PDB file of C-alpha atoms in Angstrom:
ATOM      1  CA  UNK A   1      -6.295 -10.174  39.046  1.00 44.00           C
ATOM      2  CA  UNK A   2      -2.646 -10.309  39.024  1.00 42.00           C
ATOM      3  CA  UNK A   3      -2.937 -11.524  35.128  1.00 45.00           C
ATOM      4  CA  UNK A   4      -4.937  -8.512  33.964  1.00 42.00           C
ATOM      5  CA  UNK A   5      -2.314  -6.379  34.945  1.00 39.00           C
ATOM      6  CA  UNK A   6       0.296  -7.908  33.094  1.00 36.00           C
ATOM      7  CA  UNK A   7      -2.155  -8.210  29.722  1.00 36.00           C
ATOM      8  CA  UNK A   8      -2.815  -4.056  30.249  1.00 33.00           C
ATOM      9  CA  UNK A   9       0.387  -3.630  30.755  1.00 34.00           C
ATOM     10  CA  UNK A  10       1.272  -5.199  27.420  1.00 36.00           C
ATOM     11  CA  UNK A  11      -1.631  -3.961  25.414  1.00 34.00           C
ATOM     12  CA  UNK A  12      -0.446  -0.270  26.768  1.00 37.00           C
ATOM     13  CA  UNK A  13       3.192  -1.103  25.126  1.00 31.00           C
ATOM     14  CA  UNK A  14       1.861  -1.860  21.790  1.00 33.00           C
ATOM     15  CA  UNK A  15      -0.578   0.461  21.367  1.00 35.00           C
ATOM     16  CA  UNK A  16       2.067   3.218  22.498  1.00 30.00           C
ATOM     17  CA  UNK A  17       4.678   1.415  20.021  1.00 36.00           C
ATOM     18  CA  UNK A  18       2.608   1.647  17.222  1.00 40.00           C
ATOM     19  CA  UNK A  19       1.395   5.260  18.094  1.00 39.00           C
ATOM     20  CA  UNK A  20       4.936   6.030  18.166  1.00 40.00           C
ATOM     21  CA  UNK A  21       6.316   4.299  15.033  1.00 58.00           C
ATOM     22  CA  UNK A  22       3.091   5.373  12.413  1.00 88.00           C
ATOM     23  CA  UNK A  23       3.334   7.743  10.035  1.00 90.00           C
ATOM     24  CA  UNK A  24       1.760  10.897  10.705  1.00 90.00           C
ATOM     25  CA  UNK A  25      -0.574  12.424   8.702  1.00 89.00           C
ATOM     26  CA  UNK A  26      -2.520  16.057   8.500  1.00 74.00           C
ATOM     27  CA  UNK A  27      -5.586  16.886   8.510  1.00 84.00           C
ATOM     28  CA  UNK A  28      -5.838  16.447   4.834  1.00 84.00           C
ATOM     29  CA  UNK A  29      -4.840  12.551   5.197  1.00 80.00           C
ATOM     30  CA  UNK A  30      -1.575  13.188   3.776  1.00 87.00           C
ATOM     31  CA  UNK A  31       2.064  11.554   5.543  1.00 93.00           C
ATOM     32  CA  UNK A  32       3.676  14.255   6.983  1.00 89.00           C
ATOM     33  CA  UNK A  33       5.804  12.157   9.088  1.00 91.00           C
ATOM     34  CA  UNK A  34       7.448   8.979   7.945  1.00 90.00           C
ATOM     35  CA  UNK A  35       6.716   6.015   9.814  1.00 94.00           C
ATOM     36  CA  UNK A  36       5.040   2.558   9.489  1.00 94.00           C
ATOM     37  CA  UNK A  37       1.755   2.235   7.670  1.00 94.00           C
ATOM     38  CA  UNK A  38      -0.784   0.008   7.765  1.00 90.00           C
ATOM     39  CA  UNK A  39      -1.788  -2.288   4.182  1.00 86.00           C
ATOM     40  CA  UNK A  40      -5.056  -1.991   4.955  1.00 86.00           C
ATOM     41  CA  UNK A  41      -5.032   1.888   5.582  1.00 91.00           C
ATOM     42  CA  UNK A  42      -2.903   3.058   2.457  1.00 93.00           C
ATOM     43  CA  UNK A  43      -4.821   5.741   0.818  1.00 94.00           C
ATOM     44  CA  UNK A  44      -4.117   7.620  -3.232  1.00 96.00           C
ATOM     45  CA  UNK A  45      -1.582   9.712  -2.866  1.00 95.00           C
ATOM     46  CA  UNK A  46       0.512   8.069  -0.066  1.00 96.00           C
ATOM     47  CA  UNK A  47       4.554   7.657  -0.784  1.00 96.00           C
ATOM     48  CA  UNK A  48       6.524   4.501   0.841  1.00 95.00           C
ATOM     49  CA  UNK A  49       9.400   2.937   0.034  1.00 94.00           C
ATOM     50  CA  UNK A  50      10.244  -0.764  -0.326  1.00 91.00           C
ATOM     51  CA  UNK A  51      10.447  -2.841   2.852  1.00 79.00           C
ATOM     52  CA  UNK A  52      12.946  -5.464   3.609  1.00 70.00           C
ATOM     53  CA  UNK A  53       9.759  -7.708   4.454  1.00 56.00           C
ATOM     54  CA  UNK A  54       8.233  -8.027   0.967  1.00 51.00           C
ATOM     55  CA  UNK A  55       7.205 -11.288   0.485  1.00 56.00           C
ATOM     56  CA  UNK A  56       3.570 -12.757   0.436  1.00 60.00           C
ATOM     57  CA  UNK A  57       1.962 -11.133   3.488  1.00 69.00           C
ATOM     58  CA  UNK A  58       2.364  -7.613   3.767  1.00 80.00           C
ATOM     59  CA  UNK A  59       1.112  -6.360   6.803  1.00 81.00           C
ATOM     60  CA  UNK A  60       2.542  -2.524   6.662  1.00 89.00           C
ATOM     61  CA  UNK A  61       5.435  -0.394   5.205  1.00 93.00           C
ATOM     62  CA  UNK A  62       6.997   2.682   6.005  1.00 96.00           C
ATOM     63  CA  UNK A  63       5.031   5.746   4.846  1.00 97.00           C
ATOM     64  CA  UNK A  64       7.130   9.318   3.951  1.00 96.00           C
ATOM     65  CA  UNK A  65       6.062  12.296   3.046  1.00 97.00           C
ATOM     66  CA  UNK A  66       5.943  12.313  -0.825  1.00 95.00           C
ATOM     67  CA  UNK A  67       8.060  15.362  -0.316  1.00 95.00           C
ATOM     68  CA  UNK A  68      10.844  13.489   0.279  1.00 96.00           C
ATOM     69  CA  UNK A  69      12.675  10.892  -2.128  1.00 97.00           C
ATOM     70  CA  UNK A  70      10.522   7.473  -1.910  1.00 97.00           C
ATOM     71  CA  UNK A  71      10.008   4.108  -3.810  1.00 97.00           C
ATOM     72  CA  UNK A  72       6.288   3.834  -4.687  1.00 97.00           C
ATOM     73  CA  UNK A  73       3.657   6.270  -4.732  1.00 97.00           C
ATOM     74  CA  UNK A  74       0.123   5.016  -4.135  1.00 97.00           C
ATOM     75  CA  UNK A  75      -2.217   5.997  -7.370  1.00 97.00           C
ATOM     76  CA  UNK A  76      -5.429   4.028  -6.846  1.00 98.00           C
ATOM     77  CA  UNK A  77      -7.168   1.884  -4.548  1.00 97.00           C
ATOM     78  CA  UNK A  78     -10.362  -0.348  -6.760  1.00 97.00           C
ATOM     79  CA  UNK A  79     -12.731  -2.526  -4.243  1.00 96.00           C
ATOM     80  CA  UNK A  80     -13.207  -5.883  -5.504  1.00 95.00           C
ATOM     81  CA  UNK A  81     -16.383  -7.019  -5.693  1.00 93.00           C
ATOM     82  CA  UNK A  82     -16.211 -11.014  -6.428  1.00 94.00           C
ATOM     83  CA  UNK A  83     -18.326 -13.141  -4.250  1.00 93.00           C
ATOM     84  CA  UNK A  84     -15.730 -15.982  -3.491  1.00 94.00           C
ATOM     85  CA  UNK A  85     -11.622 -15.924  -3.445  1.00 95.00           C
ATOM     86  CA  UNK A  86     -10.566 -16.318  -7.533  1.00 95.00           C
ATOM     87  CA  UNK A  87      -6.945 -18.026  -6.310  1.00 95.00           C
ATOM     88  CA  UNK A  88      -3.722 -16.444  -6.010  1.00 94.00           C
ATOM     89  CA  UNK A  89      -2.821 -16.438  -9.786  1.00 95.00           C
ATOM     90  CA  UNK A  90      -6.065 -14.691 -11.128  1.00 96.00           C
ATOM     91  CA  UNK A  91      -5.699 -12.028  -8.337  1.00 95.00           C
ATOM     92  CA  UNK A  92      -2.631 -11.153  -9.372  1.00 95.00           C
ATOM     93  CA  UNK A  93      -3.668 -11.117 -13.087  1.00 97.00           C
ATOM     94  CA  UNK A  94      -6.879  -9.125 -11.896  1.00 96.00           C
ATOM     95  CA  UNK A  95      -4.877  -6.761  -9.681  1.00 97.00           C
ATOM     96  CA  UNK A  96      -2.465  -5.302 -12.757  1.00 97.00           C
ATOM     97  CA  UNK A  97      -4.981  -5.133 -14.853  1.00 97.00           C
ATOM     98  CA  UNK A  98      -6.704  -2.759 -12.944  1.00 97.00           C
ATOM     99  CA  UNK A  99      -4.134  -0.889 -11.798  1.00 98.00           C
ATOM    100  CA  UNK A 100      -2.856  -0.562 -15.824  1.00 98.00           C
ATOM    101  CA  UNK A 101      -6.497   0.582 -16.293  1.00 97.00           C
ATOM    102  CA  UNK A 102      -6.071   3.417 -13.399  1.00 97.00           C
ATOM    103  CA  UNK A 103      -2.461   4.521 -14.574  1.00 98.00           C
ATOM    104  CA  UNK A 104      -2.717   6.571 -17.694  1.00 97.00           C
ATOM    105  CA  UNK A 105      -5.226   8.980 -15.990  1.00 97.00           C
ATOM    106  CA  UNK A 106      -3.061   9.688 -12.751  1.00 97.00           C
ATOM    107  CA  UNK A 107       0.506   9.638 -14.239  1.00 98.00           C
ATOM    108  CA  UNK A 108      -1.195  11.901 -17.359  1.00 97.00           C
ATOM    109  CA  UNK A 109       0.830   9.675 -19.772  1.00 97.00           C
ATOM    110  CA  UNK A 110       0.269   6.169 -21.353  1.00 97.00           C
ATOM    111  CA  UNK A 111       2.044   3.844 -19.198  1.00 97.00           C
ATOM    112  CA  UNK A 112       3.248   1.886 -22.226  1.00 97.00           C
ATOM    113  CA  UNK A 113       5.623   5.564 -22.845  1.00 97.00           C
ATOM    114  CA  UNK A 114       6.270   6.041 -19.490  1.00 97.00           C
ATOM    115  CA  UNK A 115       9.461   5.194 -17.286  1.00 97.00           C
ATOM    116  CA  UNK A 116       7.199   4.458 -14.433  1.00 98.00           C
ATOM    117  CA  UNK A 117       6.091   0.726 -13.442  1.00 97.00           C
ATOM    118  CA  UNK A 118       3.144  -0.743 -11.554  1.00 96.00           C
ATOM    119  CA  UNK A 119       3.058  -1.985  -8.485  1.00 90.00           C
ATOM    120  CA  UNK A 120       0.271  -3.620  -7.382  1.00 95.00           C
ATOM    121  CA  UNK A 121      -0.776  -4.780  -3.812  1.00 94.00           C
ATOM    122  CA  UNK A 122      -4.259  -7.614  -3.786  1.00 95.00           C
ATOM    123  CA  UNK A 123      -5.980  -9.638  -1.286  1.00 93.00           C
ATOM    124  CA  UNK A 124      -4.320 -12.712  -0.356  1.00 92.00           C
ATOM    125  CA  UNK A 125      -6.067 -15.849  -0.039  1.00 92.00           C
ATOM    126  CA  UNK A 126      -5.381 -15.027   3.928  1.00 92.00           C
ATOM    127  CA  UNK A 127      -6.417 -11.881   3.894  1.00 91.00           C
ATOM    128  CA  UNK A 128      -9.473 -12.473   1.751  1.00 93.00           C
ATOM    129  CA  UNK A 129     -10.855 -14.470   4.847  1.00 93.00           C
ATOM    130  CA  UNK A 130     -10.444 -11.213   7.380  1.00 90.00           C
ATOM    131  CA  UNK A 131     -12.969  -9.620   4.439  1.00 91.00           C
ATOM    132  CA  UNK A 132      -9.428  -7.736   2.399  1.00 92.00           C
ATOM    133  CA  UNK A 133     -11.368  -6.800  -0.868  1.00 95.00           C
ATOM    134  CA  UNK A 134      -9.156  -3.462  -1.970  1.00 95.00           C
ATOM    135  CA  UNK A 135      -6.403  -3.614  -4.701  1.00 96.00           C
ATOM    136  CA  UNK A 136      -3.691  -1.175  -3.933  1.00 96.00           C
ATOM    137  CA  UNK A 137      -2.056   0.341  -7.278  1.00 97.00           C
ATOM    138  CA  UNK A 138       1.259   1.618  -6.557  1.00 97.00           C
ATOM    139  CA  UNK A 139       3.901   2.968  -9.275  1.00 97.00           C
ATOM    140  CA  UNK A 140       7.464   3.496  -9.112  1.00 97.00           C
ATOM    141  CA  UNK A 141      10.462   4.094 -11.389  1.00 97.00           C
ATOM    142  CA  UNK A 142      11.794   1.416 -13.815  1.00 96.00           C
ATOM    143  CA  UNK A 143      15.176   2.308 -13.125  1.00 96.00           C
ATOM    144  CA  UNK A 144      14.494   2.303  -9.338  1.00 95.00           C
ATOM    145  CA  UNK A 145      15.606   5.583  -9.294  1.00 96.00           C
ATOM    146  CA  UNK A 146      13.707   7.120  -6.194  1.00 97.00           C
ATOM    147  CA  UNK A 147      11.077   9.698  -7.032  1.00 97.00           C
ATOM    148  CA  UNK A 148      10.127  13.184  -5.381  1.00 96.00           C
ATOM    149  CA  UNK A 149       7.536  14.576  -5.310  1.00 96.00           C
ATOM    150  CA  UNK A 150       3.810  13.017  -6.809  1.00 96.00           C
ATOM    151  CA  UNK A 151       3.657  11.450  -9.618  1.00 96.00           C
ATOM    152  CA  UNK A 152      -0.152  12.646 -10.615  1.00 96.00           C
ATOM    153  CA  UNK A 153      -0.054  14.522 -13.677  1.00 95.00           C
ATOM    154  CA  UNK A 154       4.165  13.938 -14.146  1.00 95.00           C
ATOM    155  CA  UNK A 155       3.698  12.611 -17.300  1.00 94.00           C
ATOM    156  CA  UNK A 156       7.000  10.740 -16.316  1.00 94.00           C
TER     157      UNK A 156
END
């Protein structure tokens, strides 16, 4: 009995820490409140900047209000509908093309004129085995110059 306690006592800690460290959002779905997001939950329209833990696994990143300067803007998010993993390489291939498909119609320019760049987030072989079938299209600025505001209809 003595065991549970210590297991709720933990799962209580988390679950507050993560309450506490997420981004908030209104009722509209939109960050009002910077804080950690899930990769899984990113949704069009949310703003995050770079993390220092970029690498091959992203679990989450920190979410601000696109009010507020910020690296990447999320612009699309495509299901992918392939019945087994294609490997890592034509994933990634997959993954920009799609997102360079998505881009001319939310930035409201052709992204081969625009100073913006795309970023895009894909299933891992990893997370393809938890059932991860969304590409995430994210854009940011070429010069890394931080951006304010959304960049739907910027024609940037």
């Amino acid at each position: 009995m003595k065991g549970w306690g210590v297991y709720l006592v933990v799962a209580i800690a988390v679950f507050s820490y993560k309450v506490m460290t997420s981004a908030d959002r209104d009722d509209s779905g939109a960050i009002i409140d910077g804080g950690s997001v899930d990769a899984f939950d990113l949704r069009v329209g949310d703003c995050f900047d770079d993390s220092d833990s970029f690498g091959d696994e992203i679990s989450s990143l920190p979410g601000v209000p696109c009010s507020e300067p910020h690296d990447n803007e999320t612009y699309a998010v495509i299901t992918v509908d392939l019945p087994e993993y294609p490997g890592d390489d034509a994933m990634g291939e997959m993954a920009t093309d799609k997102c360079l498909e998505e881009f001319d119609q939310f930035v409201g320019k052709a992204y081969e004129d625009s100073a913006l760049d795309v970023f895009p987030l894909y299933p891992s072989s990893q997370s393809w085995k938890q059932d991860d079938r969304e590409i995430v299209c994210a854009l940011y600025d070429m010069n890394y110059e931080k951006l304010v505001g959304t960049a739907q209809g910027s024609a940037l």
